[in-house]
Amino acid sequence: MSSTRPQRKATKRLYANDGAPTDLDVEMSEGEQQTTSKSKGSVDKGKGKSKTTKSKSKRAAAAVASDEEDELDSGSEVEQPTKKRKKTTKKKYQRKNGKQKKGKLELISTLPVELLAEICTHLTPGDLLALSFTSKAFRSLLISPASVSLWKASRRSVGLPDLTAGDMTEAQYAHLVFGTHCDICGCKETKLADFSLRKFLCNPCRQKNWVKLTWRLEQDLPHLHPKARLLTLKTPHSAVERRWRSWAHEYGFLPDLEAISDKLWELDPKAPADADGSEVEEDAELLRELLENDETHESTPTRTRQPRRPSMYGYRAPTVGEGSSLADDGDAEAEGESEAEDGDGVVEDEDSEKRRAALEAFVKDREELRKKAAEDGKKILDAVLELRKAARAEMANKSTKKWFAGYDRRATIKLKILDELKDYEEEDFINAPLWYSSKLINEGGPVTDESWEEIKPRVVKLLARIKAQHEETDRVNEQQARQRALLPRYKKLLDIQPNKESRHSLPLFDDFLHLPSVKELWETDEADPEDDEVWGEHLDAIIDELDEYRLDVRLQAVQTILAATTEMDEDELDGDVDTFGPDSYDDEWLARPTSFLVCSLPDCRDQNQRRYHHAGTFQAREPRPTFFGSLPDLLAHQHEHHSSVTFTDKQRKKREEEGHVGHYHLPPLVVSALSSIIELAGVKDEEATVDQLDELTRNSPPTFSWNITGLPAYLEWENSPSSKRYYTRWTELIEEALKQSEKAAKSISKRLLEVPTIVLHDRVADKEERQKERAKKRKWKGRKRAKRGGGRRRPWDYDSD
């Protein structure tokens, strides 16, 4: 019976920089395997993998049959049947004139290898990397050992330093700096790699696999070897920041930590225990008795667990000089000999000696690699930042030259138009976006008499489009003037409402303008919106449409809440006011926290803290989070902060197609987070109130006192997709859930978010628990001190001999 390390889930990710092939190595080694396929005869040229035994037997049988045919008739030649070409339904690309477009890359494949190599010397490492993924021929050329000089010359031409660690090939180096895909998920949302860890990851993968290399790592991940964090590659950049270095903490890559931990568990014959105390001592004594009575365990090399010594923060593993086999000093050897003489230890055999030697070599190599990789990471980061700075400067220089060239060309064409075309004046070129954005006008170099005659017909067509744009602009300006004339009438409708609830239930001004009866007053110039008679003719229809708007907003709100919080399908939600009206879902139902809605208007979240001068003092306006509340409060918020919001024709058309009336939504992540918070409060969903949720994270007393009884509790979002996990108010957690929902919806990969796991931490209860743990530690310390005879022996307690 032997003590083993804690079990954990197996991982497919190998630790980096220890000879294990990465995905890039496997993909790039296909070209090398292809070059050796003739000598081996067992490599599939199409995929670069060895064929199965079945294919080998078929090939051998075919070879025997061909030998027999050669013996029967050596003079005859066997004609192999030609393979039929695979039919395809794709049509070849053809130009408008009917001629087929010729491929430009076909000429490159016909060039000699020497000429291709000379061309590659003038490319950047990013270009070589992209070229190596175009075809197998280029991959075999660029990944072969003979092409290392090409990569080095290309890398040095852009100013990238040489690596001293020697843990990456030139192709891997190029992928680290100029890569475009994440090493884990393969998405293209990565902007900058971490050069100390040799990883090119996107933000979600960084958040998931980045760990802080502190003493808490052994408590959070107990399955890791205690010395794994001392041998893994480290980086000063956290999962969030990638430009500025953090001098307080160091970070590591979790898959590398797990792989190095597996290697250490394999090589280290001893392992620390999980805790210290009476239970561990009893288990150790029981283990010794079993080992003494069982001869099979004495002959088999085992790995025993040493108890970890307590610390002020809990239990931690012994250091290098205390209990781990990584310590190779005289004290450890003396303790081992004494344990062997007493019969308490395990006799080391030849295998353990080999493991010890392999462990020392592994530790030495990892320490050296870790030091050099950190130095290389700093040099690469500085070089990459300089490259980006130079690229931005070059881009700005090109943009400036392009602007001046376009300005000269545009001025020349303008003079020729005014001289030759009498229908255009100087005012026609003012406020004409198409004139300043057209490539025909702004690109193409200086304008000569010959080039002007060539482009003149196209310029005339462009001028006709510009004139049409001017007419459309004039029409829109007239409509906006008529819309502004309706603003006083809209405000009068707000003032005549009997109460605030009725006033807030009216649509916003932009929504009011698009009511059918109101739209007739400003869309055309047939009706004058300032005429009282015309307004009186449309007033009854406008009031009816306002009442219908109120019902539609409430109906859509109830349907949105039920669709997010229940399992009702679309057929069940497809009802009218009679089904989802106030009789079934009253105002009390809408006031529940489970019926809260999120404002969907743009710029609802104001993250800037603005300061302004008022009455001789400077006052600050606090940042405004995205509104989350009941439907009446939501409508009041929109009239207060979004009364002047406007929508484009495209946005308005999209809302009409989707059938949206109100400006609110309810993301699933927010519903899950709110449900977890209500569950932590210990109340039912239909009985929960805002006051109960506020009481969940109670605040400390406003006045200072030495006898504080109500310490604030806080919430922890354990699987948060961001680095922020702790919140003192439940509304702050809901705001973070809204941010993550918006971020996931805008991402290219459309990543899915996990169901939030939220934990409530009561500081009073945590304080009492820590006091109990300290008392327990002092109790076991006293027992151990009494067992040793009154305490730990000091150097002066020993005899003089």
CSV table of N, CA and C in Angstrom, one decimal, residues 94-204:
chain,number,residue,atom,x,y,z
A,94,GLN,N,-14.9,33.0,-65.1
A,94,GLN,CA,-14.7,33.6,-66.4
A,94,GLN,C,-15.0,35.1,-66.3
A,95,ARG,N,-14.3,35.8,-67.1
A,95,ARG,CA,-14.5,37.3,-67.1
A,95,ARG,C,-15.7,37.6,-67.9
A,96,LYS,N,-16.0,38.9,-67.9
A,96,LYS,CA,-17.2,39.3,-68.6
A,96,LYS,C,-17.1,39.1,-70.1
A,97,ASN,N,-15.9,39.2,-70.6
A,97,ASN,CA,-15.8,39.0,-72.1
A,97,ASN,C,-15.7,37.5,-72.5
A,98,GLY,N,-15.9,36.6,-71.5
A,98,GLY,CA,-15.9,35.2,-71.8
A,98,GLY,C,-14.6,34.5,-71.7
A,99,LYS,N,-13.5,35.2,-71.5
A,99,LYS,CA,-12.2,34.6,-71.4
A,99,LYS,C,-12.0,34.1,-69.9
A,100,GLN,N,-11.3,33.0,-69.8
A,100,GLN,CA,-11.0,32.4,-68.5
A,100,GLN,C,-9.9,33.2,-67.8
A,101,LYS,N,-10.0,33.5,-66.5
A,101,LYS,CA,-9.0,34.2,-65.8
A,101,LYS,C,-7.8,33.2,-65.5
A,102,LYS,N,-6.6,33.6,-65.9
A,102,LYS,CA,-5.5,32.7,-65.7
A,102,LYS,C,-4.9,32.9,-64.2
A,103,GLY,N,-4.5,31.8,-63.6
A,103,GLY,CA,-4.0,31.8,-62.3
A,103,GLY,C,-2.6,32.4,-62.3
A,104,LYS,N,-2.3,33.3,-61.4
A,104,LYS,CA,-1.0,33.9,-61.4
A,104,LYS,C,0.0,33.1,-60.6
A,105,LEU,N,-0.4,32.2,-59.7
A,105,LEU,CA,0.5,31.4,-58.8
A,105,LEU,C,1.0,30.2,-59.6
A,106,GLU,N,0.5,29.9,-60.7
A,106,GLU,CA,1.0,28.7,-61.5
A,106,GLU,C,2.4,29.0,-62.0
A,107,LEU,N,2.7,30.2,-62.3
A,107,LEU,CA,4.1,30.5,-62.7
A,107,LEU,C,5.1,30.4,-61.6
A,108,ILE,N,4.7,30.6,-60.4
A,108,ILE,CA,5.7,30.5,-59.3
A,108,ILE,C,6.1,29.1,-59.1
A,109,SER,N,5.2,28.1,-59.3
A,109,SER,CA,5.6,26.7,-59.1
A,109,SER,C,6.5,26.2,-60.2
A,110,THR,N,6.6,26.9,-61.3
A,110,THR,CA,7.6,26.5,-62.4
A,110,THR,C,9.0,27.1,-62.2
A,111,LEU,N,9.2,28.0,-61.2
A,111,LEU,CA,10.5,28.6,-61.1
A,111,LEU,C,11.4,27.6,-60.5
A,112,PRO,N,12.7,27.8,-60.7
A,112,PRO,CA,13.7,26.9,-60.1
A,112,PRO,C,13.8,27.1,-58.6
A,113,VAL,N,14.3,26.1,-57.9
A,113,VAL,CA,14.4,26.2,-56.4
A,113,VAL,C,15.3,27.3,-56.0
A,114,GLU,N,16.4,27.5,-56.7
A,114,GLU,CA,17.4,28.5,-56.4
A,114,GLU,C,16.8,29.9,-56.5
A,115,LEU,N,16.0,30.1,-57.5
A,115,LEU,CA,15.3,31.4,-57.7
A,115,LEU,C,14.3,31.7,-56.6
A,116,LEU,N,13.5,30.6,-56.2
A,116,LEU,CA,12.6,30.8,-55.2
A,116,LEU,C,13.3,31.1,-53.8
A,117,ALA,N,14.4,30.4,-53.6
A,117,ALA,CA,15.1,30.7,-52.4
A,117,ALA,C,15.6,32.2,-52.3
A,118,GLU,N,16.1,32.7,-53.5
A,118,GLU,CA,16.5,34.1,-53.5
A,118,GLU,C,15.3,35.0,-53.3
A,119,ILE,N,14.2,34.7,-53.8
A,119,ILE,CA,13.0,35.5,-53.6
A,119,ILE,C,12.6,35.5,-52.1
A,120,CYS,N,12.7,34.4,-51.4
A,120,CYS,CA,12.3,34.2,-50.0
A,120,CYS,C,13.2,35.1,-49.1
A,121,THR,N,14.5,35.3,-49.5
A,121,THR,CA,15.4,36.1,-48.7
A,121,THR,C,14.9,37.6,-48.6
A,122,HIS,N,14.0,38.0,-49.5
A,122,HIS,CA,13.6,39.4,-49.4
A,122,HIS,C,12.2,39.5,-48.8
A,123,LEU,N,11.7,38.4,-48.2
A,123,LEU,CA,10.4,38.4,-47.6
A,123,LEU,C,10.5,38.5,-46.0
A,124,THR,N,9.5,38.9,-45.4
A,124,THR,CA,9.5,39.0,-43.9
A,124,THR,C,9.1,37.6,-43.4
A,125,PRO,N,9.4,37.3,-42.1
A,125,PRO,CA,9.0,36.0,-41.5
A,125,PRO,C,7.5,35.7,-41.6
A,126,GLY,N,6.7,36.8,-41.5
A,126,GLY,CA,5.3,36.6,-41.7
A,126,GLY,C,4.9,36.2,-43.0
A,127,ASP,N,5.6,36.7,-44.1
A,127,ASP,CA,5.3,36.3,-45.4
A,127,ASP,C,5.7,34.8,-45.7
A,128,LEU,N,6.9,34.5,-45.1
A,128,LEU,CA,7.3,33.1,-45.2
A,128,LEU,C,6.4,32.1,-44.6
A,129,LEU,N,5.9,32.5,-43.4
A,129,LEU,CA,4.9,31.7,-42.7
A,129,LEU,C,3.7,31.5,-43.5
A,130,ALA,N,3.1,32.6,-44.1
A,130,ALA,CA,1.9,32.4,-44.9
A,130,ALA,C,2.2,31.6,-46.1
A,131,LEU,N,3.4,31.8,-46.7
A,131,LEU,CA,3.7,31.0,-47.9
A,131,LEU,C,3.9,29.5,-47.6
A,132,SER,N,4.3,29.2,-46.4
A,132,SER,CA,4.5,27.7,-46.1
A,132,SER,C,3.1,27.0,-45.9
A,133,PHE,N,2.0,27.8,-45.8
A,133,PHE,CA,0.7,27.1,-45.6
A,133,PHE,C,-0.1,27.1,-46.9
A,134,THR,N,0.5,27.6,-48.0
A,134,THR,CA,-0.2,27.7,-49.3
A,134,THR,C,-0.3,26.3,-50.0
A,135,SER,N,0.8,25.5,-49.9
A,135,SER,CA,0.9,24.3,-50.6
A,135,SER,C,1.9,23.4,-50.0
A,136,LYS,N,1.9,22.1,-50.3
A,136,LYS,CA,2.8,21.1,-49.8
A,136,LYS,C,4.2,21.4,-50.3
A,137,ALA,N,4.3,21.8,-51.6
A,137,ALA,CA,5.6,22.1,-52.2
A,137,ALA,C,6.3,23.2,-51.4
A,138,PHE,N,5.7,24.3,-51.2
A,138,PHE,CA,6.3,25.4,-50.4
A,138,PHE,C,6.6,25.0,-49.0
A,139,ARG,N,5.7,24.2,-48.4
A,139,ARG,CA,5.9,23.8,-47.0
A,139,ARG,C,7.2,22.9,-46.9
A,140,SER,N,7.3,22.0,-47.8
A,140,SER,CA,8.5,21.1,-47.8
A,140,SER,C,9.8,21.9,-48.1
A,141,LEU,N,9.6,23.0,-48.9
A,141,LEU,CA,10.8,23.8,-49.2
A,141,LEU,C,11.2,24.6,-48.0
A,142,LEU,N,10.2,25.3,-47.3
A,142,LEU,CA,10.5,26.2,-46.2
A,142,LEU,C,10.7,25.5,-44.9
A,143,ILE,N,10.3,24.3,-44.7
A,143,ILE,CA,10.4,23.7,-43.4
A,143,ILE,C,11.6,22.7,-43.4
A,144,SER,N,12.2,22.5,-44.5
A,144,SER,CA,13.4,21.6,-44.6
A,144,SER,C,14.5,22.2,-43.8
A,145,PRO,N,15.5,21.4,-43.3
A,145,PRO,CA,16.6,21.9,-42.5
A,145,PRO,C,17.5,22.8,-43.3
A,146,ALA,N,17.5,22.7,-44.6
A,146,ALA,CA,18.3,23.6,-45.5
A,146,ALA,C,17.8,25.0,-45.5
A,147,SER,N,16.5,25.2,-45.1
A,147,SER,CA,15.9,26.6,-45.3
A,147,SER,C,16.1,27.4,-44.0
A,148,VAL,N,16.8,26.9,-43.0
A,148,VAL,CA,17.0,27.6,-41.8
A,148,VAL,C,17.6,29.0,-42.0
A,149,SER,N,18.6,29.0,-42.9
A,149,SER,CA,19.3,30.3,-43.2
A,149,SER,C,18.3,31.3,-43.8
A,150,LEU,N,17.3,30.9,-44.6
A,150,LEU,CA,16.3,31.8,-45.1
A,150,LEU,C,15.5,32.5,-44.0
A,151,TRP,N,15.1,31.7,-43.0
A,151,TRP,CA,14.3,32.2,-41.9
A,151,TRP,C,15.2,33.2,-41.1
A,152,LYS,N,16.4,32.8,-40.8
A,152,LYS,CA,17.3,33.7,-40.0
A,152,LYS,C,17.5,35.0,-40.7
A,153,ALA,N,17.8,34.9,-42.0
A,153,ALA,CA,18.1,36.2,-42.8
A,153,ALA,C,16.8,37.0,-42.8
A,154,SER,N,15.7,36.4,-43.0
A,154,SER,CA,14.4,37.2,-43.0
A,154,SER,C,14.1,37.8,-41.6
A,155,ARG,N,14.4,37.0,-40.5
A,155,ARG,CA,14.1,37.5,-39.2
A,155,ARG,C,15.0,38.7,-38.8
A,156,ARG,N,16.3,38.5,-39.1
A,156,ARG,CA,17.3,39.6,-38.8
A,156,ARG,C,17.0,40.8,-39.6
A,157,SER,N,16.4,40.7,-40.8
A,157,SER,CA,16.2,41.9,-41.6
A,157,SER,C,15.1,42.8,-41.0
A,158,VAL,N,14.2,42.2,-40.2
A,158,VAL,CA,13.2,43.0,-39.6
A,158,VAL,C,13.5,43.4,-38.2
A,159,GLY,N,14.7,43.0,-37.7
A,159,GLY,CA,15.2,43.5,-36.4
A,159,GLY,C,14.8,42.6,-35.2
A,160,LEU,N,14.4,41.3,-35.4
A,160,LEU,CA,14.1,40.4,-34.3
A,160,LEU,C,15.3,39.8,-33.8
A,161,PRO,N,15.5,39.7,-32.5
A,161,PRO,CA,16.7,39.2,-31.9
A,161,PRO,C,16.8,37.7,-32.0
A,162,ASP,N,18.1,37.2,-31.8
A,162,ASP,CA,18.3,35.8,-31.7
A,162,ASP,C,17.9,35.3,-30.3
A,163,LEU,N,17.4,34.0,-30.3
A,163,LEU,CA,17.0,33.4,-29.0
A,163,LEU,C,18.1,32.6,-28.4
A,164,THR,N,18.3,32.7,-27.1
A,164,THR,CA,19.3,32.0,-26.3
A,164,THR,C,18.8,30.7,-25.7
A,165,ALA,N,17.4,30.6,-25.6
A,165,ALA,CA,16.9,29.4,-24.9
A,165,ALA,C,17.0,28.2,-25.8
A,166,GLY,N,16.8,28.4,-27.1
A,166,GLY,CA,16.9,27.3,-28.1
A,166,GLY,C,15.8,26.3,-28.0
A,167,ASP,N,14.6,26.8,-27.6
A,167,ASP,CA,13.4,25.9,-27.4
A,167,ASP,C,12.4,26.0,-28.6
A,168,MET,N,12.7,26.8,-29.6
A,168,MET,CA,11.8,27.0,-30.7
A,168,MET,C,12.6,27.0,-32.0
A,169,THR,N,12.0,26.5,-33.0
A,169,THR,CA,12.5,26.6,-34.4
A,169,THR,C,12.2,28.0,-35.0
A,170,GLU,N,12.8,28.2,-36.1
A,170,GLU,CA,12.6,29.5,-36.7
A,170,GLU,C,11.2,29.7,-37.2
A,171,ALA,N,10.6,28.6,-37.6
A,171,ALA,CA,9.2,28.7,-38.1
A,171,ALA,C,8.2,28.9,-36.9
A,172,GLN,N,8.5,28.3,-35.7
A,172,GLN,CA,7.7,28.6,-34.5
A,172,GLN,C,7.9,30.0,-34.0
A,173,TYR,N,9.1,30.5,-34.2
A,173,TYR,CA,9.4,31.9,-33.8
A,173,TYR,C,8.6,32.8,-34.7
A,174,ALA,N,8.5,32.6,-36.0
A,174,ALA,CA,7.7,33.4,-36.9
A,174,ALA,C,6.2,33.3,-36.5
A,175,HIS,N,5.8,32.1,-36.2
A,175,HIS,CA,4.4,32.0,-35.8
A,175,HIS,C,4.1,32.7,-34.5
A,176,LEU,N,5.0,32.8,-33.6
A,176,LEU,CA,4.8,33.5,-32.3
A,176,LEU,C,4.7,35.0,-32.5
A,177,VAL,N,5.4,35.5,-33.5
A,177,VAL,CA,5.4,37.0,-33.7
A,177,VAL,C,4.4,37.4,-34.7
A,178,PHE,N,4.3,36.6,-35.8
A,178,PHE,CA,3.5,37.0,-36.9
A,178,PHE,C,2.2,36.2,-37.1
A,179,GLY,N,1.9,35.3,-36.1
A,179,GLY,CA,0.8,34.4,-36.3
A,179,GLY,C,-0.5,35.2,-36.3
A,180,THR,N,-1.6,34.5,-36.7
A,180,THR,CA,-2.9,35.1,-36.8
A,180,THR,C,-4.0,34.3,-36.1
A,181,HIS,N,-3.7,33.1,-35.6
A,181,HIS,CA,-4.7,32.2,-35.0
A,181,HIS,C,-4.2,31.9,-33.6
A,182,CYS,N,-5.3,31.7,-32.8
A,182,CYS,CA,-5.0,31.3,-31.4
A,182,CYS,C,-4.5,29.8,-31.4
A,183,ASP,N,-3.6,29.6,-30.5
A,183,ASP,CA,-3.0,28.2,-30.4
A,183,ASP,C,-4.0,27.2,-29.8
A,184,ILE,N,-5.0,27.6,-29.2
A,184,ILE,CA,-6.0,26.7,-28.5
A,184,ILE,C,-7.2,26.5,-29.3
A,185,CYS,N,-7.9,27.7,-29.5
A,185,CYS,CA,-9.2,27.6,-30.2
A,185,CYS,C,-9.2,27.9,-31.7
A,186,GLY,N,-8.1,28.5,-32.2
A,186,GLY,CA,-7.9,28.8,-33.6
A,186,GLY,C,-8.6,30.1,-34.0
A,187,CYS,N,-9.2,30.9,-33.2
A,187,CYS,CA,-9.8,32.1,-33.6
A,187,CYS,C,-8.8,33.2,-34.0
A,188,LYS,N,-9.3,34.2,-34.7
A,188,LYS,CA,-8.5,35.3,-35.2
A,188,LYS,C,-8.6,36.6,-34.4
A,189,GLU,N,-8.9,36.5,-33.2
A,189,GLU,CA,-9.1,37.7,-32.4
A,189,GLU,C,-7.9,38.0,-31.5
A,190,THR,N,-6.7,37.4,-31.9
A,190,THR,CA,-5.5,37.6,-31.1
A,190,THR,C,-4.7,38.8,-31.7
A,191,LYS,N,-4.2,39.7,-30.9
A,191,LYS,CA,-3.5,40.8,-31.4
A,191,LYS,C,-2.0,40.8,-31.0
A,192,LEU,N,-1.6,40.3,-29.8
A,192,LEU,CA,-0.3,40.2,-29.4
A,192,LEU,C,0.0,39.0,-28.6
A,193,ALA,N,1.1,38.3,-28.8
A,193,ALA,CA,1.4,37.1,-28.1
A,193,ALA,C,2.1,37.4,-26.8
A,194,ASP,N,2.2,36.3,-25.9
A,194,ASP,CA,3.1,36.4,-24.8
A,194,ASP,C,4.4,35.7,-25.1
A,195,PHE,N,5.4,36.5,-25.2
A,195,PHE,CA,6.7,35.9,-25.7
A,195,PHE,C,7.5,35.2,-24.6
A,196,SER,N,7.2,35.5,-23.3
A,196,SER,CA,7.9,34.8,-22.3
A,196,SER,C,7.4,33.4,-22.1
A,197,LEU,N,6.1,33.2,-22.3
A,197,LEU,CA,5.5,31.8,-22.3
A,197,LEU,C,5.4,31.1,-23.6
A,198,ARG,N,5.8,31.8,-24.7
A,198,ARG,CA,5.7,31.3,-26.1
A,198,ARG,C,4.3,30.8,-26.4
A,199,LYS,N,3.3,31.7,-26.1
A,199,LYS,CA,1.9,31.4,-26.4
A,199,LYS,C,1.3,32.5,-27.2
A,200,PHE,N,0.5,32.1,-28.1
A,200,PHE,CA,-0.3,33.1,-29.0
A,200,PHE,C,-1.8,32.7,-28.8
A,201,LEU,N,-2.4,33.4,-27.8
A,201,LEU,CA,-3.7,33.1,-27.4
A,201,LEU,C,-4.7,34.3,-27.5
A,202,CYS,N,-5.9,34.0,-27.6
A,202,CYS,CA,-7.0,35.0,-27.6
A,202,CYS,C,-7.3,35.4,-26.1
A,203,ASN,N,-8.1,36.4,-25.9
A,203,ASN,CA,-8.4,36.8,-24.6
A,203,ASN,C,-9.2,35.8,-23.8
A,204,PRO,N,-10.2,35.1,-24.3
A,204,PRO,CA,-10.9,34.1,-23.5
A,204,PRO,C,-10.0,32.9,-23.1
